[in-house]
mmCIF file of C-alpha atoms in Angstrom:
data_model
loop_
_atom_site.group_PDB
_atom_site.id
_atom_site.type_symbol
_atom_site.label_atom_id
_atom_site.label_comp_id
_atom_site.label_asym_id
_atom_site.label_seq_id
_atom_site.Cartn_x
_atom_site.Cartn_y
_atom_site.Cartn_z
ATOM 1 C CA MET A 1 46.444 -101.561 86.104
ATOM 2 C CA SER A 2 49.520 -101.302 83.893
ATOM 3 C CA GLU A 3 52.842 -100.569 85.531
ATOM 4 C CA HIS A 4 53.219 -97.796 82.952
ATOM 5 C CA ALA A 5 50.045 -95.993 84.012
ATOM 6 C CA PHE A 6 50.247 -92.524 85.554
ATOM 7 C CA SER A 7 49.388 -91.996 89.200
ATOM 8 C CA GLU A 8 45.769 -91.231 90.066
ATOM 9 C CA GLU A 9 46.641 -87.556 90.619
ATOM 10 C CA GLN A 10 48.439 -87.315 87.285
ATOM 11 C CA ARG A 11 45.543 -88.961 85.448
ATOM 12 C CA ALA A 12 43.094 -86.603 87.112
ATOM 13 C CA GLY A 13 45.130 -83.624 85.897
ATOM 14 C CA LEU A 14 45.151 -84.871 82.314
ATOM 15 C CA TYR A 15 41.424 -85.600 82.227
ATOM 16 C CA ARG A 16 40.715 -82.249 83.854
ATOM 17 C CA ALA A 17 42.629 -80.473 81.085
ATOM 18 C CA ILE A 18 40.670 -82.413 78.459
ATOM 19 C CA HIS A 19 37.261 -81.696 79.980
ATOM 20 C CA GLU A 20 37.937 -78.078 81.004
ATOM 21 C CA ARG A 21 39.606 -76.974 77.765
ATOM 22 C CA ARG A 22 37.568 -74.253 76.089
ATOM 23 C CA ASP A 23 37.590 -72.371 72.794
ATOM 24 C CA VAL A 24 38.094 -68.887 74.258
ATOM 25 C CA ARG A 25 36.740 -65.772 72.553
ATOM 26 C CA SER A 26 35.544 -63.304 75.192
ATOM 27 C CA GLN A 27 37.602 -63.843 78.347
ATOM 28 C CA PHE A 28 41.137 -62.835 77.335
ATOM 29 C CA LEU A 29 43.258 -60.659 79.647
ATOM 30 C CA PRO A 30 46.060 -58.391 78.353
ATOM 31 C CA ASP A 31 48.653 -60.005 80.662
ATOM 32 C CA PRO A 32 51.731 -61.145 78.719
ATOM 33 C CA ILE A 33 52.736 -64.786 78.445
ATOM 34 C CA ALA A 34 56.254 -65.303 79.764
ATOM 35 C CA PRO A 35 58.730 -66.620 77.150
ATOM 36 C CA GLU A 36 59.461 -69.773 79.137
ATOM 37 C CA VAL A 37 55.727 -70.578 79.378
ATOM 38 C CA LEU A 38 55.152 -70.043 75.666
ATOM 39 C CA ALA A 39 58.215 -72.192 74.984
ATOM 40 C CA ARG A 40 56.669 -75.024 77.023
ATOM 41 C CA LEU A 41 53.492 -74.819 74.958
ATOM 42 C CA LEU A 42 55.442 -74.889 71.697
ATOM 43 C CA ARG A 43 57.476 -77.869 72.880
ATOM 44 C CA ALA A 44 54.264 -79.684 73.765
ATOM 45 C CA ALA A 45 52.946 -79.029 70.262
ATOM 46 C CA HIS A 46 56.230 -80.149 68.709
ATOM 47 C CA HIS A 47 56.008 -83.468 70.564
ATOM 48 C CA ALA A 48 52.756 -84.439 68.872
ATOM 49 C CA PRO A 49 52.678 -87.684 66.883
ATOM 50 C CA SER A 50 53.014 -87.383 63.121
ATOM 51 C CA VAL A 51 52.726 -89.806 60.229
ATOM 52 C CA GLY A 52 56.151 -91.080 59.185
ATOM 53 C CA PHE A 53 57.597 -88.794 61.893
ATOM 54 C CA MET A 54 57.462 -86.066 59.230
ATOM 55 C CA GLN A 55 56.684 -83.284 61.769
ATOM 56 C CA PRO A 56 55.012 -81.106 59.127
ATOM 57 C CA TRP A 57 54.278 -78.162 61.406
ATOM 58 C CA ASP A 58 55.810 -74.709 61.743
ATOM 59 C CA PHE A 59 54.783 -72.042 64.258
ATOM 60 C CA ILE A 60 54.374 -68.351 63.425
ATOM 61 C CA VAL A 61 54.302 -66.347 66.665
ATOM 62 C CA ILE A 62 52.409 -63.098 66.106
ATOM 63 C CA ASP A 63 52.544 -60.159 68.508
ATOM 64 C CA SER A 64 52.511 -57.331 65.962
ATOM 65 C CA PRO A 65 49.432 -55.091 66.394
ATOM 66 C CA ALA A 66 49.494 -54.350 62.655
ATOM 67 C CA THR A 67 49.399 -58.034 61.737
ATOM 68 C CA LYS A 68 46.613 -58.657 64.237
ATOM 69 C CA GLN A 69 44.578 -55.797 62.785
ATOM 70 C CA ALA A 70 45.113 -57.142 59.262
ATOM 71 C CA MET A 71 43.981 -60.581 60.416
ATOM 72 C CA LYS A 72 40.940 -59.026 62.111
ATOM 73 C CA ALA A 73 40.002 -57.413 58.784
ATOM 74 C CA LEU A 74 40.219 -60.807 57.036
ATOM 75 C CA TYR A 75 38.031 -62.307 59.739
ATOM 76 C CA GLU A 76 35.414 -59.563 59.549
ATOM 77 C CA ARG A 77 35.059 -60.002 55.794
ATOM 78 C CA ALA A 78 34.709 -63.784 56.074
ATOM 79 C CA ASN A 79 32.367 -63.483 59.048
ATOM 80 C CA ALA A 80 30.029 -61.140 57.186
ATOM 81 C CA ASP A 81 29.796 -63.718 54.406
ATOM 82 C CA ALA A 82 29.184 -66.529 56.916
ATOM 83 C CA ALA A 83 26.433 -64.581 58.663
ATOM 84 C CA GLY A 84 24.551 -64.330 55.378
ATOM 85 C CA ARG A 85 24.221 -68.111 55.219
ATOM 86 C CA PHE A 86 21.755 -68.226 58.125
ATOM 87 C CA ASP A 87 18.164 -67.031 58.293
ATOM 88 C CA GLY A 88 15.784 -65.717 60.922
ATOM 89 C CA ASP A 89 16.554 -66.343 64.579
ATOM 90 C CA ARG A 90 19.637 -68.362 63.674
ATOM 91 C CA ALA A 91 21.071 -65.398 61.776
ATOM 92 C CA ALA A 92 20.302 -63.049 64.658
ATOM 93 C CA LEU A 93 21.985 -65.395 67.138
ATOM 94 C CA TYR A 94 25.007 -65.770 64.865
ATOM 95 C CA ARG A 95 25.506 -62.008 64.724
ATOM 96 C CA ARG A 96 25.430 -61.804 68.522
ATOM 97 C CA LEU A 97 28.187 -64.389 68.949
ATOM 98 C CA LYS A 98 31.763 -63.250 69.558
ATOM 99 C CA LEU A 99 33.810 -65.715 67.559
ATOM 100 C CA GLU A 100 37.383 -64.444 67.893
ATOM 101 C CA GLY A 101 39.832 -62.718 70.238
ATOM 102 C CA ILE A 102 42.430 -61.641 67.700
ATOM 103 C CA VAL A 103 43.282 -58.210 69.073
ATOM 104 C CA ASP A 104 42.221 -59.042 72.653
ATOM 105 C CA SER A 105 44.813 -61.786 73.136
ATOM 106 C CA PRO A 106 48.508 -60.930 73.647
ATOM 107 C CA ILE A 107 49.740 -63.675 71.317
ATOM 108 C CA ASN A 108 48.380 -65.015 68.060
ATOM 109 C CA LEU A 109 49.876 -68.228 66.716
ATOM 110 C CA CYS A 110 49.509 -69.716 63.270
ATOM 111 C CA ILE A 111 50.346 -73.418 63.007
ATOM 112 C CA THR A 112 51.069 -74.422 59.434
ATOM 113 C CA CYS A 113 51.611 -77.660 57.534
ATOM 114 C CA ASP A 114 54.505 -78.114 55.105
ATOM 115 C CA ARG A 115 53.045 -80.660 52.697
ATOM 116 C CA THR A 116 56.460 -81.448 51.185
ATOM 117 C CA ARG A 117 58.321 -82.194 54.408
ATOM 118 C CA GLY A 118 59.800 -85.646 54.449
ATOM 119 C CA GLY A 119 60.058 -85.858 50.659
ATOM 120 C CA PRO A 120 57.722 -87.301 48.021
ATOM 121 C CA HIS A 121 57.266 -90.669 49.768
ATOM 122 C CA VAL A 122 56.497 -90.386 53.472
ATOM 123 C CA LEU A 123 56.176 -93.622 55.414
ATOM 124 C CA GLY A 124 52.498 -94.313 56.102
ATOM 125 C CA ARG A 125 51.132 -91.581 53.845
ATOM 126 C CA ASN A 126 50.768 -93.383 50.517
ATOM 127 C CA THR A 127 47.031 -94.008 50.910
ATOM 128 C CA MET A 128 45.937 -91.208 53.273
ATOM 129 C CA LEU A 129 47.474 -88.147 51.670
ATOM 130 C CA ASP A 130 45.941 -85.773 54.211
ATOM 131 C CA ALA A 131 47.641 -87.500 57.142
ATOM 132 C CA ASP A 132 50.065 -84.577 57.308
ATOM 133 C CA LEU A 133 47.136 -82.257 58.002
ATOM 134 C CA PHE A 134 45.816 -84.676 60.623
ATOM 135 C CA SER A 135 49.254 -84.696 62.248
ATOM 136 C CA THR A 136 49.305 -80.909 62.403
ATOM 137 C CA CYS A 137 45.915 -80.954 64.135
ATOM 138 C CA LEU A 138 47.433 -83.211 66.796
ATOM 139 C CA ALA A 139 50.066 -80.540 67.410
ATOM 140 C CA VAL A 140 47.238 -78.042 67.892
ATOM 141 C CA GLN A 141 45.558 -80.321 70.426
ATOM 142 C CA ASN A 142 48.801 -80.877 72.346
ATOM 143 C CA LEU A 143 49.310 -77.129 72.613
ATOM 144 C CA TRP A 144 45.680 -76.568 73.632
ATOM 145 C CA LEU A 145 45.785 -79.079 76.490
ATOM 146 C CA ALA A 146 49.174 -77.835 77.686
ATOM 147 C CA ALA A 147 47.824 -74.282 77.637
ATOM 148 C CA ARG A 148 44.913 -75.296 79.867
ATOM 149 C CA THR A 149 47.313 -76.677 82.474
ATOM 150 C CA GLU A 150 49.088 -73.295 82.470
ATOM 151 C CA GLY A 151 45.819 -71.384 82.915
ATOM 152 C CA ILE A 152 46.081 -70.042 79.370
ATOM 153 C CA GLY A 153 43.101 -69.876 77.052
ATOM 154 C CA VAL A 154 43.192 -70.724 73.357
ATOM 155 C CA GLY A 155 40.748 -69.704 70.656
ATOM 156 C CA TRP A 156 40.777 -71.130 67.113
ATOM 157 C CA VAL A 157 39.858 -68.585 64.434
ATOM 158 C CA SER A 158 38.588 -70.637 61.492
ATOM 159 C CA ILE A 159 36.431 -67.924 59.917
ATOM 160 C CA VAL A 160 39.044 -66.675 57.467
ATOM 161 C CA ASP A 161 39.942 -67.425 53.867
ATOM 162 C CA PRO A 162 43.054 -69.651 53.998
ATOM 163 C CA ALA A 163 44.504 -68.223 50.785
ATOM 164 C CA GLU A 164 44.194 -64.677 52.125
ATOM 165 C CA LEU A 165 45.745 -65.772 55.419
ATOM 166 C CA ALA A 166 48.643 -67.428 53.580
ATOM 167 C CA THR A 167 49.256 -64.200 51.666
ATOM 168 C CA LEU A 168 49.124 -62.107 54.839
ATOM 169 C CA LEU A 169 51.720 -64.291 56.552
ATOM 170 C CA GLY A 170 53.904 -64.769 53.460
ATOM 171 C CA LEU A 171 53.603 -68.551 53.385
ATOM 172 C CA PRO A 172 55.385 -70.484 50.626
ATOM 173 C CA GLU A 173 53.111 -72.233 48.140
ATOM 174 C CA HIS A 174 53.728 -75.675 49.634
ATOM 175 C CA VAL A 175 52.879 -74.526 53.179
ATOM 176 C CA VAL A 176 49.227 -74.219 54.233
ATOM 177 C CA PRO A 177 47.745 -72.595 57.337
ATOM 178 C CA VAL A 178 45.945 -75.133 59.505
ATOM 179 C CA ALA A 179 45.136 -73.245 62.719
ATOM 180 C CA TYR A 180 45.153 -69.562 63.590
ATOM 181 C CA LEU A 181 45.054 -69.441 67.387
ATOM 182 C CA CYS A 182 44.603 -66.692 69.968
ATOM 183 C CA LEU A 183 46.504 -67.283 73.235
ATOM 184 C CA GLY A 184 46.302 -65.508 76.560
ATOM 185 C CA TYR A 185 45.449 -65.668 80.222
ATOM 186 C CA VAL A 186 41.718 -65.420 80.864
ATOM 187 C CA SER A 187 39.331 -64.040 83.449
ATOM 188 C CA GLU A 188 37.612 -67.431 83.638
ATOM 189 C CA PHE A 189 37.178 -70.752 81.904
ATOM 190 C CA LEU A 190 33.488 -71.237 81.270
ATOM 191 C CA ALA A 191 31.796 -74.255 82.819
ATOM 192 C CA ARG A 192 30.407 -75.219 79.393
ATOM 193 C CA PRO A 193 31.481 -74.422 75.823
ATOM 194 C CA GLU A 194 30.443 -70.905 74.851
ATOM 195 C CA LEU A 195 28.401 -72.061 71.849
ATOM 196 C CA GLU A 196 26.480 -74.453 74.070
ATOM 197 C CA THR A 197 25.803 -71.718 76.626
ATOM 198 C CA ALA A 198 24.615 -69.408 73.845
ATOM 199 C CA GLY A 199 22.184 -72.049 72.583
ATOM 200 C CA TRP A 200 23.930 -72.710 69.258
ATOM 201 C CA ARG A 201 24.561 -76.448 69.758
ATOM 202 C CA SER A 202 24.719 -78.970 72.591
ATOM 203 C CA ARG A 203 27.183 -81.780 73.157
ATOM 204 C CA LEU A 204 26.023 -85.006 71.534
ATOM 205 C CA PRO A 205 25.596 -88.040 73.833
ATOM 206 C CA LEU A 206 28.609 -90.326 73.401
ATOM 207 C CA GLU A 207 26.441 -93.444 73.620
ATOM 208 C CA ASN A 208 24.612 -92.320 70.466
ATOM 209 C CA LEU A 209 27.891 -92.231 68.548
ATOM 210 C CA LEU A 210 29.097 -95.758 69.313
ATOM 211 C CA HIS A 211 28.992 -98.569 66.753
ATOM 212 C CA GLY A 212 29.993 -102.197 67.171
ATOM 213 C CA ASN A 213 32.295 -103.684 64.517
ATOM 214 C CA ARG A 214 30.306 -102.125 61.638
ATOM 215 C CA TRP A 215 28.561 -98.800 61.133
ATOM 216 C CA GLY A 216 25.041 -98.864 62.542
ATOM 217 C CA ASP A 217 25.470 -102.051 64.546
ATOM 218 C CA PRO A 218 25.084 -101.774 68.339
ATOM 219 C CA VAL A 219 28.032 -102.243 70.675
ATOM 220 C CA ASP A 220 27.659 -105.728 72.116
ATOM 221 C CA ASP A 221 29.476 -104.857 75.345
ATOM 222 C CA ALA A 222 26.888 -103.864 77.931
ATOM 223 C CA PRO A 223 29.428 -102.979 80.664
ATOM 224 C CA LEU A 224 31.130 -100.560 78.237
ATOM 225 C CA VAL A 225 27.850 -98.898 77.301
ATOM 226 C CA ASP A 226 26.883 -98.668 80.990
ATOM 227 C CA ALA A 227 30.273 -97.130 81.845
ATOM 228 C CA VAL A 228 29.875 -94.555 79.068
ATOM 229 C CA ILE A 229 26.401 -93.601 80.316
ATOM 230 C CA ASP A 230 27.551 -93.508 83.952
ATOM 231 C CA GLY A 231 30.430 -91.225 82.987
ATOM 232 C CA ALA A 232 28.045 -88.846 81.249
ATOM 233 C CA ASN A 233 25.956 -88.767 84.429
ATOM 234 C CA GLY A 234 28.962 -87.927 86.560
ATOM 235 C CA LYS A 235 29.333 -91.313 88.185
ATOM 236 C CA PRO A 236 32.902 -92.523 88.799
ATOM 237 C CA ALA A 237 34.132 -95.115 86.326
#
């Protein structure tokens, strides 16, 4: 093991946060998040990796009931349109799902991406122009995992028109909204993702998603494949 590796207890905490993180919609409590705790989450997000160290993110902290209600109205309009894209039992199931906690959570947070930050030529971004958006998503993930360690739930509201959201929050033209998040303490973290519990989708087996050297070729490392399968079955690696 590398001398730079974390202790077994520290590793267990990190992997627990990864595996127990949930997209929270229905379990939010009204309890406030202390400023120092929210600051820790924002610092975690701000320490995400970014292409060319451009740090394209900004954070809009939303606690205004009026802004939350306006966001809820945007969501409801977009959600009605989304519901119309499904038929039969799938449509009925969709309408039963609770897909946001906008007014239930004490804090909403919009994480944006400034696509001009770092100037016209950002190191490492010449060929993958959306790397700034990818970087912002890493900030979201950092915040999400840090929140889980604090016992705070996070829910990503993606059912909203981004242009309408940008107008609501007064974003400059060169700044785009990437993630609108609901944050708050929760009554519980579900054992499985809510969409899986509801029967919408199940987690795909990792071993079915592995390729060796080229797309579609099998992984020629039997111990790796066995370790992946054992991990899925709850056996220690």
